[in-house]
XYZ file of C-alpha atoms in Angstrom:
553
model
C 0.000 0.000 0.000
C 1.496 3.628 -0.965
C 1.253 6.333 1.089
C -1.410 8.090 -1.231
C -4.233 5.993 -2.027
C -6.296 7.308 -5.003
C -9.251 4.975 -4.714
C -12.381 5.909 -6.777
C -15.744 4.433 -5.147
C -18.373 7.112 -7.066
C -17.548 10.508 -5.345
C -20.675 12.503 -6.299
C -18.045 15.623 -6.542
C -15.872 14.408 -9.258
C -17.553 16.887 -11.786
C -17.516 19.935 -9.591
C -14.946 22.869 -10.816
C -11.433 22.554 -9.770
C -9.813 24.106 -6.607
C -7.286 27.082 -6.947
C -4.563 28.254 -5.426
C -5.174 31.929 -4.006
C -2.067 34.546 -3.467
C -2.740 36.001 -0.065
C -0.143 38.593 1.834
C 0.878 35.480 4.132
C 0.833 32.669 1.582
C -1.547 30.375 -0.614
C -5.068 29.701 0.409
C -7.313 27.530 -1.666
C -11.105 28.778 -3.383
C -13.710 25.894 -4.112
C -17.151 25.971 -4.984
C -17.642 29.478 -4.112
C -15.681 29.479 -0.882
C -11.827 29.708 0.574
C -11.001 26.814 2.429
C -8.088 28.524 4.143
C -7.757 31.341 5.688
C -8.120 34.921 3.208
C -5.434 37.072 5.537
C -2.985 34.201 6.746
C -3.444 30.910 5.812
C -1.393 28.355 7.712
C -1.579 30.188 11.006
C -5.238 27.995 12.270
C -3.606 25.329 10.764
C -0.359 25.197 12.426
C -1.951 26.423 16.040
C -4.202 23.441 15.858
C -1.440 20.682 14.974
C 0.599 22.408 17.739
C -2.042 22.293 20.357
C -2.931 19.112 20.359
C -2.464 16.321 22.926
C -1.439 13.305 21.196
C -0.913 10.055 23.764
C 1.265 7.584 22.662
C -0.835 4.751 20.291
C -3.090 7.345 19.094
C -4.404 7.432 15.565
C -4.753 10.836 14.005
C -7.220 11.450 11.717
C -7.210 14.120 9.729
C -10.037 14.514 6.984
C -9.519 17.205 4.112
C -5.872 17.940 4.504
C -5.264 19.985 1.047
C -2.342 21.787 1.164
C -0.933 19.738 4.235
C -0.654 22.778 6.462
C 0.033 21.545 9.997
C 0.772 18.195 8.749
C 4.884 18.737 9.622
C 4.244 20.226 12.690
C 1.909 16.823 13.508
C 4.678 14.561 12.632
C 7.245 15.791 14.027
C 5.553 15.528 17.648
C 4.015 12.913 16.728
C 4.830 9.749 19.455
C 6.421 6.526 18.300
C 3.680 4.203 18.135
C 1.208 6.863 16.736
C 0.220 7.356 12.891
C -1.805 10.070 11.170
C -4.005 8.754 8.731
C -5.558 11.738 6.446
C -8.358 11.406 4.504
C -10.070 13.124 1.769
C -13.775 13.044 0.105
C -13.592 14.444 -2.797
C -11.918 13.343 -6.309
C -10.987 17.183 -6.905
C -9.542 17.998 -3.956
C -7.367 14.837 -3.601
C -5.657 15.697 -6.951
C -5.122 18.977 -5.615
C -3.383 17.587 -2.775
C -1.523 15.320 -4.072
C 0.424 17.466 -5.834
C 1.023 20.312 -3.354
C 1.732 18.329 0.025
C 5.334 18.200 0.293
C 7.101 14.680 -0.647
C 8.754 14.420 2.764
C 5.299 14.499 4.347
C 3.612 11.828 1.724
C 6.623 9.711 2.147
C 6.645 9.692 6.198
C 6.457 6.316 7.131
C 3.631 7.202 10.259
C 1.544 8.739 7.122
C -0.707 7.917 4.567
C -3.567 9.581 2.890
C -6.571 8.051 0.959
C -9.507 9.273 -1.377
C -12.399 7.524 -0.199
C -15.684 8.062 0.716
C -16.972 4.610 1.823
C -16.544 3.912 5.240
C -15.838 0.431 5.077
C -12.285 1.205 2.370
C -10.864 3.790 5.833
C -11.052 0.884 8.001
C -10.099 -2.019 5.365
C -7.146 0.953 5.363
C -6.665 0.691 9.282
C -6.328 -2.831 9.279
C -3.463 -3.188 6.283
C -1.535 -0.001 8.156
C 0.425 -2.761 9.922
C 0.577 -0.253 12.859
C -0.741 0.032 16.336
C -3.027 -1.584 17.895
C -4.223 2.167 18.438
C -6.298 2.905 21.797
C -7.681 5.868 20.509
C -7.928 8.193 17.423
C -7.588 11.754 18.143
C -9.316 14.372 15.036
C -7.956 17.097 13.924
C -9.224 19.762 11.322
C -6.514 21.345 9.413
C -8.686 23.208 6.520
C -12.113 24.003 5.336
C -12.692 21.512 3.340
C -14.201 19.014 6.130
C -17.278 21.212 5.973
C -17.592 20.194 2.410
C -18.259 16.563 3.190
C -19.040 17.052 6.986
C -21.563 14.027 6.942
C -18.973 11.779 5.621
C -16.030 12.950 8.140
C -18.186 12.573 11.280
C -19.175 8.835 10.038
C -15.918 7.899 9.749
C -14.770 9.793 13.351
C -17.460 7.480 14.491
C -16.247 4.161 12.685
C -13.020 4.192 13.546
C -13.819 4.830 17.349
C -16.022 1.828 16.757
C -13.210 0.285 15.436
C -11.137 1.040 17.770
C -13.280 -0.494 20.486
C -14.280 -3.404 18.746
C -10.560 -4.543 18.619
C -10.160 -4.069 22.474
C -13.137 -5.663 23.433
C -11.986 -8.409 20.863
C -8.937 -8.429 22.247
C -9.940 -8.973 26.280
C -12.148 -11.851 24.726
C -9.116 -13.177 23.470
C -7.437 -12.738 26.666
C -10.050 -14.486 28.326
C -10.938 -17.197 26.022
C -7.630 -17.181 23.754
C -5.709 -20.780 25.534
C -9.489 -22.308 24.960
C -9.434 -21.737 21.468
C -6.367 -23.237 21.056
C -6.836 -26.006 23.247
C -10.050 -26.956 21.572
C -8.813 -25.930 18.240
C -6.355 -28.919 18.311
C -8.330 -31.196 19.954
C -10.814 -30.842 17.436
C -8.267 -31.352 14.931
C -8.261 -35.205 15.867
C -12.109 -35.326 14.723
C -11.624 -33.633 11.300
C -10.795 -37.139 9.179
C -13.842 -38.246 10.596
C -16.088 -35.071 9.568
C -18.276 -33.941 6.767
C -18.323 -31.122 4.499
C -21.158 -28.766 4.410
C -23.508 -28.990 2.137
C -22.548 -25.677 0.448
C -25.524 -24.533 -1.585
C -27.528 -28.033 -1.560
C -30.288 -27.128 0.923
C -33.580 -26.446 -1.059
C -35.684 -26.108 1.446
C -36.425 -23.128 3.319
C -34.003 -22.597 5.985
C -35.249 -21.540 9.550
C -32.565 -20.383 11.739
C -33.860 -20.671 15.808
C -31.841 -18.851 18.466
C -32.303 -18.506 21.815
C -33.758 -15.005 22.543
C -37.346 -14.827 24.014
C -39.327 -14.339 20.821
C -37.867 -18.267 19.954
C -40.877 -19.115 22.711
C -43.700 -17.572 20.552
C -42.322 -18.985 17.134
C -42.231 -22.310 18.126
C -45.645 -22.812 16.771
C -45.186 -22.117 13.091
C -41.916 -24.158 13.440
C -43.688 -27.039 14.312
C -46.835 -26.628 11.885
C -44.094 -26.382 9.132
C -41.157 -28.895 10.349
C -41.507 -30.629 7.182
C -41.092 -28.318 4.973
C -38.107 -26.600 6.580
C -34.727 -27.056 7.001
C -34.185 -26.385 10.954
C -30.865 -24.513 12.391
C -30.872 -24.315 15.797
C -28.277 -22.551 17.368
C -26.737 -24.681 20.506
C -28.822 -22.830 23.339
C -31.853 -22.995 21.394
C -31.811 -27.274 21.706
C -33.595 -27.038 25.279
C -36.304 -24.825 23.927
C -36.908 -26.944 20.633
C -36.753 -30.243 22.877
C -39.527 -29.178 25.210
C -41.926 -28.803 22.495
C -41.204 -31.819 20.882
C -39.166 -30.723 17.715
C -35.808 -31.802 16.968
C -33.854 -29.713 14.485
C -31.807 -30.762 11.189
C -28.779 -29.279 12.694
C -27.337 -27.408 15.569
C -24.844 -24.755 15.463
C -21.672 -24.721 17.723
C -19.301 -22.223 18.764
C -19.012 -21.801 22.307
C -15.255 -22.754 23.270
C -16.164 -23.164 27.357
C -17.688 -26.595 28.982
C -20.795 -25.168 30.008
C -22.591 -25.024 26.539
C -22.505 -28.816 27.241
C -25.444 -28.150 29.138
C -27.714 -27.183 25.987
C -27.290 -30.914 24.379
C -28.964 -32.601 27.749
C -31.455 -34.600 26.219
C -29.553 -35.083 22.778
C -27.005 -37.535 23.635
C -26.515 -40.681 21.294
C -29.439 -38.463 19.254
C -27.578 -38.750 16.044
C -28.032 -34.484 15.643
C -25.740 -33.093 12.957
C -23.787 -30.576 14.625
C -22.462 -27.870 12.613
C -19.241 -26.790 14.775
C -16.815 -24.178 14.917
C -13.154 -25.859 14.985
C -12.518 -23.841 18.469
C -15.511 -25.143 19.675
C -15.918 -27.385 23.095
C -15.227 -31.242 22.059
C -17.370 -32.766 24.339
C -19.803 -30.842 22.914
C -18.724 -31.287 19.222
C -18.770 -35.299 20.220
C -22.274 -35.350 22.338
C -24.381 -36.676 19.974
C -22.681 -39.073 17.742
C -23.864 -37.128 14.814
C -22.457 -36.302 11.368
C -20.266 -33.260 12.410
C -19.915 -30.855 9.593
C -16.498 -28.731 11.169
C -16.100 -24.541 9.982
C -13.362 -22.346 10.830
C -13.302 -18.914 12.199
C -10.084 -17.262 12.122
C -10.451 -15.670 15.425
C -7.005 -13.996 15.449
C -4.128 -12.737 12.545
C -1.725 -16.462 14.020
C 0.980 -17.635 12.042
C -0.159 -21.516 13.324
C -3.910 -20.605 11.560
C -2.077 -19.523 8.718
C 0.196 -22.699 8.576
C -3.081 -24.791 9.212
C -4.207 -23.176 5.952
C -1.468 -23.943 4.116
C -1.757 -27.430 4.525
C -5.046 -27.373 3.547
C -6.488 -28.913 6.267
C -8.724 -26.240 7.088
C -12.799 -26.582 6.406
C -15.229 -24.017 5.250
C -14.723 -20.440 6.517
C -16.819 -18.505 8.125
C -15.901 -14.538 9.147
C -15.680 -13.932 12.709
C -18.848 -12.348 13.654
C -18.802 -12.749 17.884
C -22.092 -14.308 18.130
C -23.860 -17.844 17.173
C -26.649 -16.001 16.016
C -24.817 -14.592 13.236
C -22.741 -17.333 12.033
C -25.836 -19.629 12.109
C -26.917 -16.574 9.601
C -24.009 -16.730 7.706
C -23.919 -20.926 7.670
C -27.662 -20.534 6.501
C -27.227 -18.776 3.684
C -23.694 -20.457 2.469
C -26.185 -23.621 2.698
C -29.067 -22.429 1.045
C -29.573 -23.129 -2.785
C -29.997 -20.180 -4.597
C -32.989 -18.488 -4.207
C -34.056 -20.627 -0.963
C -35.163 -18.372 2.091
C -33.748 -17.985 5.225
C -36.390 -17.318 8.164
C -35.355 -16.853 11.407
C -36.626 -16.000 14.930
C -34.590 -15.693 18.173
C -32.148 -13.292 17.454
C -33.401 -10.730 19.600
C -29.750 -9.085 20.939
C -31.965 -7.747 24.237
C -34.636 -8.993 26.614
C -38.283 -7.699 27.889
C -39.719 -7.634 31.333
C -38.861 -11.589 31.505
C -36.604 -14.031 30.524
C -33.312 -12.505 28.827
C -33.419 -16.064 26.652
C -36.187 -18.617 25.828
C -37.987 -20.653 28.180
C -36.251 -23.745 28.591
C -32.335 -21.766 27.792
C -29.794 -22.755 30.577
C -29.928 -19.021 31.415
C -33.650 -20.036 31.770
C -33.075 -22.864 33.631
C -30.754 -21.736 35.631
C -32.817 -18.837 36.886
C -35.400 -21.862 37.549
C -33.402 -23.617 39.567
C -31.690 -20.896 42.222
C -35.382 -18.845 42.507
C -36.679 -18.842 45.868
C -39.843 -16.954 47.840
C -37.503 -13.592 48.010
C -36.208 -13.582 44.796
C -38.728 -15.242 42.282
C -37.445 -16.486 38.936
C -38.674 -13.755 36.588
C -36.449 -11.675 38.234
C -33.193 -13.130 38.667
C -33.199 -13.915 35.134
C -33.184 -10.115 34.603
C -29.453 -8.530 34.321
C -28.445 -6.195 36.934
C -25.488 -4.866 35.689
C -24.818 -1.005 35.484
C -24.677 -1.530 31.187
C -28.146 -2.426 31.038
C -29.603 -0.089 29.328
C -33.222 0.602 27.163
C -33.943 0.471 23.718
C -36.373 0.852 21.168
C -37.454 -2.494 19.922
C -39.704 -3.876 17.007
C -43.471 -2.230 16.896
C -41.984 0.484 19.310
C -41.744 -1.609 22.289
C -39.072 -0.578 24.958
C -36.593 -3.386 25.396
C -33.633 -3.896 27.841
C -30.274 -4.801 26.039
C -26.121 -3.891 26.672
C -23.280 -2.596 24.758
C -22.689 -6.502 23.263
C -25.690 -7.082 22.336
C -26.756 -4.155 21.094
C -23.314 -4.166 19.201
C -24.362 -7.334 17.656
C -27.739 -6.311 16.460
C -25.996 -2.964 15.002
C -23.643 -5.804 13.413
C -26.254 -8.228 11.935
C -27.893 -5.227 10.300
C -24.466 -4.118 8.573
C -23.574 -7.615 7.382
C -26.831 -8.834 6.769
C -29.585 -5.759 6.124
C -29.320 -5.776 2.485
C -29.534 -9.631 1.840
C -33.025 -10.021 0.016
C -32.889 -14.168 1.310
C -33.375 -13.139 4.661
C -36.955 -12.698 6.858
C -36.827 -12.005 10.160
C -39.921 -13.549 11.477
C -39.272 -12.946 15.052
C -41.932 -10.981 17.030
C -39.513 -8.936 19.525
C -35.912 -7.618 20.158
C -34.016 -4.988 18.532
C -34.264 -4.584 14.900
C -32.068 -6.697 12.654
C -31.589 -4.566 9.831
C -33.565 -7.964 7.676
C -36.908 -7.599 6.408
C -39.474 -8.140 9.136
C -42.251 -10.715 8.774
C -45.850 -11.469 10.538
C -45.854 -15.105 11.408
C -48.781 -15.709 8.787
C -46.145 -13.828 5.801
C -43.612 -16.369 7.219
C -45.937 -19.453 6.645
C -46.464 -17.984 2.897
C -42.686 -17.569 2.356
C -42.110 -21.520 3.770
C -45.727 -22.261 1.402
C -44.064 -21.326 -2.009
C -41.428 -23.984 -1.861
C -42.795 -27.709 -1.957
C -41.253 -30.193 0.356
C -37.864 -31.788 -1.014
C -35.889 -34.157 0.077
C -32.565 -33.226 1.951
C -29.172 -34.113 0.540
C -27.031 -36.862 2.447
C -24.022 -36.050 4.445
C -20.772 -36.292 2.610
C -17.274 -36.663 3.848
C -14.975 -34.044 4.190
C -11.835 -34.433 1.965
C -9.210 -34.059 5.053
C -5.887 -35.772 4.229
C -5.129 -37.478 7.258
C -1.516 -37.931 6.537
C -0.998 -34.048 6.361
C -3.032 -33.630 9.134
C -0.546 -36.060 11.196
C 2.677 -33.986 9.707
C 0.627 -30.164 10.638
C 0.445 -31.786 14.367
C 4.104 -33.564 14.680
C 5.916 -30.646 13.717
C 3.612 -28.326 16.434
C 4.872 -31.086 19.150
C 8.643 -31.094 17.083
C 8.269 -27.198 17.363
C 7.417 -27.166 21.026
C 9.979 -29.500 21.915
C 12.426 -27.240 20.477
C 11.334 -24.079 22.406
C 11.564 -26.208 25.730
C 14.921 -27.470 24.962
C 16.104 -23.765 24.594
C 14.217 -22.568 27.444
C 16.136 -25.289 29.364
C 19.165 -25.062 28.086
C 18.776 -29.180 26.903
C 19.377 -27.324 23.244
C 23.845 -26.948 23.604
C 23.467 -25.184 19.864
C 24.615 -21.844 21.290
C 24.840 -20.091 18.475
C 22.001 -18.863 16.743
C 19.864 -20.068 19.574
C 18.086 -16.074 20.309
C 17.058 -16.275 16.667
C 15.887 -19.590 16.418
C 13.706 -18.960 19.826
C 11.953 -16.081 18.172
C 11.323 -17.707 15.321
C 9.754 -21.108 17.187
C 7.962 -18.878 19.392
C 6.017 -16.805 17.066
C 5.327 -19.712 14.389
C 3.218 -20.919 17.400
C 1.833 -17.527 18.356
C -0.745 -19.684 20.268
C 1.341 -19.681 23.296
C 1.221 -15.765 23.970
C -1.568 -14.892 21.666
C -3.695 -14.758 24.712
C -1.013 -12.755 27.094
C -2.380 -9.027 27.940
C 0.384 -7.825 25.969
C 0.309 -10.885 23.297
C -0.697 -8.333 20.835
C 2.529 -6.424 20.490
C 4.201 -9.988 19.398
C 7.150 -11.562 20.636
C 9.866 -10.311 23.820
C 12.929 -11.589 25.006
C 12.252 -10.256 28.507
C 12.427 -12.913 31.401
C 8.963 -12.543 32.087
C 7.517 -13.191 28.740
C 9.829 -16.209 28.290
C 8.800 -17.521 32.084
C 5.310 -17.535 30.802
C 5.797 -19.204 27.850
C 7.592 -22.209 29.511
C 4.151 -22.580 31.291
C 2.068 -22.374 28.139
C 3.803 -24.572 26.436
C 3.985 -27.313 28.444
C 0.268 -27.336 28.783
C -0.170 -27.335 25.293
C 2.487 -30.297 24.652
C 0.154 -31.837 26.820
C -2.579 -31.510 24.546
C -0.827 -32.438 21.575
C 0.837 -35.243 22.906
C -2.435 -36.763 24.942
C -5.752 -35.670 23.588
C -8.252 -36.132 25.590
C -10.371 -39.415 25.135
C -13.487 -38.103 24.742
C -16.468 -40.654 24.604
C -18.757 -40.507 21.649
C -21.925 -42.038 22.083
C-alpha cells in the first residue's frame, strides 16, 4: 500500500470545478465551490496552532479529513509519538488531486503517514487494518482546513467508525485474553475429529431454511416451526436445543461455537441423538462429540496467528466462516452459504436484548438456571433479569421498549451491517431490537415456507481431510514445542544462533502468547515473557501429545 491511495468508489463531486490556489499577503489559500477553504489574511496560522495544540498520547491514531495543502501536517509529525500514525483522509476526487500534488514529498513519504480518497466507510477501516501499525487505543481528530465542511456528513461517520473500530478490537482483544488458551486447546483437539467429519452442504439445501436462536421471541415462534417442520430445514443454534426439545421438535442441525464446557449443558437430552452438529473448529469437544452425529467442522479465524495460517497452508482447514462474535450470526451466515440459490432464510430468536422476563427462551440454561436458584424472596422472573450497570433501554420492534447492553446491542448494530441488504433473509421474530432484515408477521412467514414444496434433503458427505498431512501439521507443532523447551532449558547446547531460532519457534506458534495481555505487540525476550511461555507450552504439549479421550456415544 502507498502512502497516497487514489481509490475511486463514485464521489458525487468528481464533476464539480477545480480548486485554486489563491495569493494572499501570508501565503496560498485555496477557493472551491464558491468558498476559501483557508484562511483569506494568513493561511497556515489555524492550521499550524491546531497541529501544535494538540495532545497526542502515545498509540493514538490521528485522523485528519480534508488535509489539502498539508498545512500543519509537519508540525503533527514531528511531535508525533512513536507508536502513533496520522491517517488523512479526503472526500472528494478534486480535492485529492489537488493535494496530491502540493503536500510536500517528505510528508507523503513519512512512514507514520498515509492519505486516501475515499468516501466509503468500510475502504478507511479495510485501510486501518493493512496499516500494519498500532493496535491504536484511541484516534484523536484534527481539522486542518475548510474543506471538512464540504463533506461534513462523511467525516463525522468515519470519526465514528473508527472509534467503533477502535473499540471493537479491544473488546476483541480482552475476549481473546479471556478465552484465547481455549481456542487453542479446543482448536487442536478438534483437529483429531476432522478425518472423521463432513463437508457442508454448500448450496444443496432447497428447502427453506429456519434459523432458531435462543432469545425470548424463539418461545412464541415455536408454533409455526412445528406446523411447518416438514417443509423446513431447521438450524438451531446450541442454546436454542432445550427450547426446541420441550416442544417436541428436533432440528436438522445445531450450530456450535461456544469454546467453554458449560454449553454442554444445551445438548442434555440429545445424547446418542444422532443431531448433525455444525461446529466451529474452536468449539468445546465434548460438545462437538455429544451426539454421535455427522459433524460438519467450519473455521473462524479468530485472530491474525501464524499456526492458523500454517493450518491453511496445509489445507487442512474446512469451510470459513468470518468472525462475527455471536452464534446467532454465524448460524446466519452458515444458513445462507447452505441455502440453494434463491431458498429463504427465516429466522426467529435473534433478539440481541430482553423484555420484562426471561433474557433467553424458556427452557435456555440461562432459563433454567434462573429456575433452579429462585426462591420466595427472589422469584425467577427476576433473577433472570441482568443487573449490571450496562443495562440499558432500547427501542425495539413495533416500538416496544426493550432492555439490552453494549454486546448485544453491538451485535444487532452488526447483523444489520452484514446482513440488512440480503433479500434471502426474513426475520420472522416478534420482539428484540431490529435486525436490519426484512421483518415478517408469522402468517407472511408461513407464505414464504408455502411457495417452496417439500424436497428431500441431501445426504451427508465426507470431508476431503488428508489425514496424513493432518498427522505432519500436528508432529511438527509437538517437534516445534519441543524445540522451544529445549532452549528454554538449556537441553538445546546449539549456542549459536539459539536467540534467533527462539523467536522464530515462538512466534510460528503464536498460540502460546496470543492470549497474554500484551500478546498483541508480538514476541519479547524479557524474562517474564519467556517464564510464561515455559508454562504455556507445556500445557499445550500436553494436549498435543495426549488428547483427551473423549467418549462418543
Amino acid at each position: 500500500m502507498t502512502a497516497v491511495d487514489f481509490t475511486r468508489d463514485g464521489d458525487p463531486s468528481g464533476t464539480a470545478a477545480r480548486p485554486s490556489t489563491v495569493e494572499t499577503p501570508r501565503g496560498r489559500s485555496v477557493l472551491y465551490r464558491g468558498r476559501y477553504l483557508y484562511s483569506r489574511y494568513d493561511p497556515a496560522k489555524s492550521p499550524i496552532e491546531a497541529a501544535r495544540a494538540a495532545v497526542i498520547p502515545d498509540e493514538t491514531l490521528v485522523f485528519c479529513p480534508s488535509p489539502i495543502l498539508g498545512y500543519g501536517l509537519s508540525e503533527l509529525l514531528t511531535s508525533l509519538p512513536a507508536r502513533s500514525f496520522v491517517l488523512a483522509l479526503e472526500a472528494d476526487e478534486n480535492l485529492m488531486a489537488f493535494s496530491a500534488e502540493r503536500i510536500p514529498r517528505e510528508i507523503l513519504l513519512n512512514p507514520r503517514f498515509k492519505l486516501i480518497r475515499t468516501s466509503s466507510l468500510a475502504r478507511v477501516l479495510e485501510t486501518i487494518d493493512a496499516l500494519g501499525q498500532g493496535p491504536f487505543r484511541r484516534a484523536v481528530r484534527i481539522d486542518l482546513s475548510g474543506g471538512t465542511a464540504l463533506n461534513g456528513d462523511f467525516y463525522r461517520e468515519a470519526q465514528a467508525g473508527i472509534d467503533e473500530y477502535i473499540s471493537r478490537w479491544w473488546r476483541n482483544h480482552v475476549t481473546l485474553m479471556r478465552l484465547g488458551r481455549n481456542y487453542a486447546r479446543n482448536f487442536f483437539s478438534n483437529c483429531h475429529s476432522l478425518p472423521e467429519s463432513f463437508a457442508l452442504p454448500a448450496s444443496a439445501i432447497a428447502r427453506p431454511i429456519v434459523v432458531a436462536g435462543a432469545g425470548p421471541s424463539l418461545d412464541a415462534s415455536l408454533r409455526l416451526i412445528a406446523e411447518n417442520r416438514e417443509r423446513v430445514f431447521l438450524l438451531a443454534v446450541d442454546t436454542a436445543l432445550p427450547a426446541l426439545r420441550d416442544s417436541g421438535i428436533f432440528p436438522d442441525a445445531a450450530v456450535l461455537v461456544e469454546s467453554q464446557f458449560w454449553i454442554t449443558r444445551a445438548f442434555i437430552g440429545f445424547r446418542g441423538s444422532r443431531l448433525p452438529v455444525y461446529a466451529d473448529l474452536t468449539a468445546n469437544p465434548e460438545a462437538v462429540l455429544s451426539t454421535g452425529g455427522p459433524i460438519h467442522f467450519f473455521h473462524t479465524a479468530y485472530a491474525k496467528a501464524h499456526f492458523l495460517s500454517r493450518f491453511s497452508e496445509y489445507g487442512l482447514s474446512p469451510h470459513g466462516v468470518t468472525p462475527l462474535g455471536s452464534v446467532g450470526l454465524s448460524s446466519l451466515e452458515l444458513a445462507l452459504s447452505i441455502a440453494a440459490p434463491d431458498v429463504p432464510v427465516l429466522f426467529t430468536g435473534l433478539d440481541f436484548s430482553w423484555g420484562s422476563g426471561f433474557t433467553h427462551s424458556r427452557g435456555a440454561p440461562s432459563a433454567r438456571d434462573a429456575l433452579a436458584v429462585s426462591w420466595r424472596l427472589s422469584p425467577a422472573e427476576r433473577s433472570a433479569i441482568a443487573d449490571s450497570p450496562a443495562v440499558e433501554t432500547a427501542i425495539g420492534k413495533g416500538a416496544a421498549a426493550v432492555r439490552t447492553d453494549p454486546a448485544l446491542s453491538g451485535y444487532a448494530a452488526l447483523c444489520a451491517a452484514r446482513f440488512g441488504g440480503e433479500s434471502r433473509l426474513f426475520d420472522f421474530g416478534s420482539s428484540g431490537i431490529p435486525t436490519g432484515c426484512a421483518q415478517v408477521t408469522a402468517d407472511e412467514a408461513r407464505a414464504i415456507i408455502a411457495r417452496h414444496p417439500p424436497c428431500a434433503l441431501p445426504d451427508p458427505e465426507r470431508a476431503s481431510v488428508d489425514g496424513a498431512r493432518l498427522d505432519s501439521f500436528l508432529s511438527e507443532e509437538k517437534e516445534r514445542l519441543r524445540a522451544i523447551r529445549a532452549i528454554l532449558t538449556g537441553q538445546d547446547a546449539r549456542k549459536e544462533g539459539a536467540a534467533n531460532r527462539l523467536r522464530e519457534f515462538i512466534e510460528d506458534s503464536d498460540y502460546l502468547y496470543l492470549h497474554f495481555p500484551d500478546g498483541y505487540r508480538g514476541y519479547s525476550a524479557s524474562d517474564a515473557f519467556l517464564r510464561r511461555i515455559r508454562i504455556e507450552l507445556e500445557y499445550f504439549l500436553k494436549t498435543l501429545e495426549h488428547p483427551r479421550a473423549i467418549e462418543r456415544p
